[in-house]
Structure formats: structure tokens, C-alpha cells
Amino acid sequence: MDLFFDNAPTLWSGFRVTLQLTAVSGLLALALGLALAALRVAPLRPLRAVSMLYVELMRNTPLTLVFFGMVLVAPQFGIIPPLGFWTAVLCLTLYTSAFVSEALRSGINSVGVGQAEAARAIGLTFGQSLRLVILPQAVRTVIPPLINVIIALAKNTSVAAGFAVVELVATGRRLGQAIPGEAVTILGGIALLYLVFTIPAGLLATRLEKKVAFAR
Amino acid sequence: MVSQSPGSSAGQPGSGPLVVLDNVNKYFGDLHVLQDINLSVARGEVVVIIGPSGSGKSTLCRAINRLEPITSGTISIDGVPLPAEGKALAQLRSDVGMVFQSFNLFAHKTVLQNVTMGPVKVRKMRKAEAEELAMGLLERVGVANQANKLPAQLSGGQQQRVAIARALAMKPKVMLFDEPTSALDPEMINEVLDVMVALAQEGMTMIVVTHEMGFARRAGDRVVFMDSGSIVEEADPDEFFTNPRTDRAKDFLSKILTND
Ligand SMILES: Nc1ncnc2c1ncn2[C@@H]1O[C@H](COP(=O)(O)OP(=O)(O)O)[C@@H](O)[C@H]1O
Ligand SMILES: [Mg+2]
């Protein structure tokens, strides 16, 4: 365990990258996911189809493949993604937005269809109906699943390790290689650092879920 | 058929019939729910649509503000054909009030906010002005004292009257009602019907799907009887209820009369 504490500063900086990746990708994924969810319930069929295609594609692709695609395949088509941190943000955002969209969509569907019809019937546009009537009512049911999406995102930042972004797992691996025999201790420490973040988030999600259940 | 010849008044807002359905057809998959519907509703007219469950009454009602797009034919409101999805459609819908069977008040907004939302967000009215308008309407439908409650705190009859006020706040040219009293406990039906009768007497153009014969006789100018997606019979309400011409209408009336 000493070893873990001796290397705490290195691990801490890895932890910080994890948090930064989670925060930046999380915010961007919320924005993109919201746009995807809006398209998914739009009154025009082609818009719905585009959103559905994107979401299904991303949901059923392993995250590592998204990274591989971005780092190895995209350049062959002349798309040169920025390297390091922002590549990771891009991949994590594209991937996570699909799950955000699904969480939002289930929230939107939990609001009765009559609410949307009444909104349209008084002359609100599609965007206004969504913003003024549907989303405010969807929020309550949507927050717990969204927190779970963000927890998954925090764990998924470890995939960035393989792609030159120095976050927690990558740091641990380098330390493990530098100091063989102590890999288990170090991995254990890393798991702990993750849990420091994910367990409170999980508890928050559960509590909110209960609160929502009461409010109904 | 309504004449659409050049020089006729149809096609100009402000004159001619207010709502015109011309050869309207609607399919749900293979199901032919509206079959060659021709219907013309004059300004100030109150048309009552009646017919068995599943005959297409709701679909007809919802087609008029394009909550349900039709497969073929044309529908015009005040001489303007229903636009495709978009801003123009939203604008047109704001001129067509709609009252649903299940009220559909915005559950997260107070009664007052339910009524002011349209004027403020669609008509761009100032909030204070919208609230004054809304309070006047809530007064008129008898629920002004509930203005700051959430819809769930109101009885069904009260909610439906708020829904009527919400629609009236847009100063619509025509009001659509889809079985406005069939989700209500019997003792609340009349409070809603009274509001509707008053509205009819003030000259509002109304299309009302209902089985309330009392309302049809008191306020209706015409009964349209639908069966299996078609308009089968049209008549003056008293004439229709006492002396239906078609067998299908006779059959239907005998059923609803024995059920009461
Ligand atoms: N969204 C829908 N999808 C498929 N079929 C529908 C839909 N809405 C209504 N229908 C069918 O269309 C027919 C007419 O329905 P509706 O207009 O609701 O009748 P009514 O209001 O007279 O009871 C019914 O057979 C009904 O099952
Ligand atoms: Mg119906």
C-alpha cells in the first residue's frame, strides 16, 4: 500500500484527467444527445430516421472501435482529428451522446402524448412544445438514468488510455510496468479512485429515483 | 362539393365557409378510416358529429388541425389549405381551438399559466395583458378561484373548463371538441355543457363530437352521423333524433337510447 501512496501525485494527475474527460465529454454529450433526442421525436420522418440510425450504430459499437475509427481510419479519408485529449473527448462525446439520447427519449415518452398534442394544438412550434411542455416534465424521470450514463462515461475514459491520453488507468499501467510485482496494488488503488467518484454518483441516482417515485 | 370557381368567395379569408373538407381520405395502414369526406362548416355554425365508436369521429376532428395528417383530399380553414408541418401550420393551429376528451392540461403549469402560455408564447402578448385575458376567461368558465392551483388539484369538470379557457385565449376562429364530456363523472357533465352552450350562443363556430343529445338539440345547427369512416346522414338535430332517415342511424340511436 505504501507504494500506492508514494505514487499518489502521479495517480492524482491521472485522476484529474479522468475527471476532465468526464466533465468535458459529459457536457458535450448532453448537448448532442439532446439534439439527437429532439430529432428522434421530430414531426419529419427523415429526421427521425437519421437520429435513430446514429444512435443504434453508436450503441452497438464497442467504444474501442470508435477510438480506432477516429485515430486510424478517419485520417485515411482525409479527416485528421486533433490528437490526445481532444480525440478522446470527441470519441467519448460521439459515443455517450447516443446513450444520453436514449435516456432523454425514454423520458420524453414517459410524458403522455396528450401533452404534446395540446401544446401543438394551441400553436406552439415543435421546438416550443419540447422546451416549454415536454422536457420540463421529462426531467424528473430522466435525471437518474442520465447519472448512470455519466458514471459509465467516467469508466469509459479508461479506453482513452490506449490512445495516448494519460488518464488514470494509463498512469496505473505505466507505474505497474515501472514497478513490476506491485501491479495488483496499483490496480486496486485505481479501482478505489474510480469508486470515490462512481459510488456517490450511483447513490445520488438511487435517491433521486426514490424522490421521483414519491412525486408521482 | 364546394364550388372553387374563380371569383367565388372561397379562398379569401373573412368570407365563405370557415372549414371545408374536400374529398378527404385517411388510411391507417390498410384501414380506411375516413372515406371521401366532404363537409363544409359555415361561420357561427355548430356541427355535432355523432356515430359509433371507431367510426372515425376523432380522426376527422384531429385532421382539421392536422394533428392527424390525411392521405388525400384537402382541408381549408378560412379559405387557407392546411400547410405542411412547420411554422405556418403552428400559426394556423393557433386559430383552431381544440378540447380533448382527457383535458390534456399542462401538468407542470398552474391553471393560470395553462391559459397564458399560448397568448404569451404564440401571440407574443405581454404577460400582464395575458393574465388579465386569462382571468377574464377563467371567470367566464367559473374557475377563476382555482387560478393558482395545478391541474391535478381540480375535478375533471373544472379541468375541462380550464381547457376550454385555454383554447379560447387564442381567440380561435373555430373550436373543435372531441368527446369533451365522456371522461367526466355524470354530475360534472352539465357544468361543461353549459359553458359550451353559452359559447355556441355567442356565435362561436364549433365542431363537436359528442353523444350528448341534449347539447345537440340545444346548441347544434346540424348533426353529422358517421359510420365506418363515412358521413352517412346529415340533418337538423331535432329531425335526426326523432326521425332518422338511414337504417344505420336508426340502429345507432336505438342502441344509445337503450343504454341511457
Ligand atoms: N393512431 C392510429 N393508428 C391506427 N389505427 C388508428 C389510430 N387511431 C385510430 N385508429 C383506428 O381508426 C378507426 C377510427 O378511430 P377514431 O377516429 O378514434 O374513431 P371514433 O373517434 O369514432 O371512436 C378505429 O378503427 C381506430 O381503431
Ligand atoms: Mg373518439
Short mmCIF file of C-alpha atoms in Angstrom, two decimals, chain B residues 14 17 19 27-28 40 87 96 101 117 179 194 206 210 217 221 232:
data_model
loop_
_atom_site.label_atom_id
_atom_site.label_comp_id
_atom_site.label_asym_id
_atom_site.label_seq_id
_atom_site.Cartn_x
_atom_site.Cartn_y
_atom_site.Cartn_z
CA GLY B 14 -63.12 36.58 -43.96
CA PRO B 17 -67.41 28.79 -45.21
CA VAL B 19 -63.96 24.95 -42.53
CA TYR B 27 -55.76 5.40 -44.07
CA PHE B 28 -54.11 3.87 -41.01
CA SER B 40 -68.42 22.47 -45.06
CA LYS B 87 -44.25 27.49 -38.60
CA VAL B 96 -58.24 26.45 -34.23
CA GLN B 101 -61.59 14.07 -24.07
CA MET B 117 -48.94 30.11 -22.36
CA GLU B 179 -65.99 13.95 -26.72
CA ASP B 194 -73.37 24.80 -20.09
CA MET B 206 -67.93 24.75 -33.29
CA THR B 210 -70.45 14.08 -28.62
CA ARG B 217 -80.65 19.78 -29.61
CA ASP B 221 -77.33 23.60 -36.00
CA VAL B 232 -73.96 8.58 -43.63
#
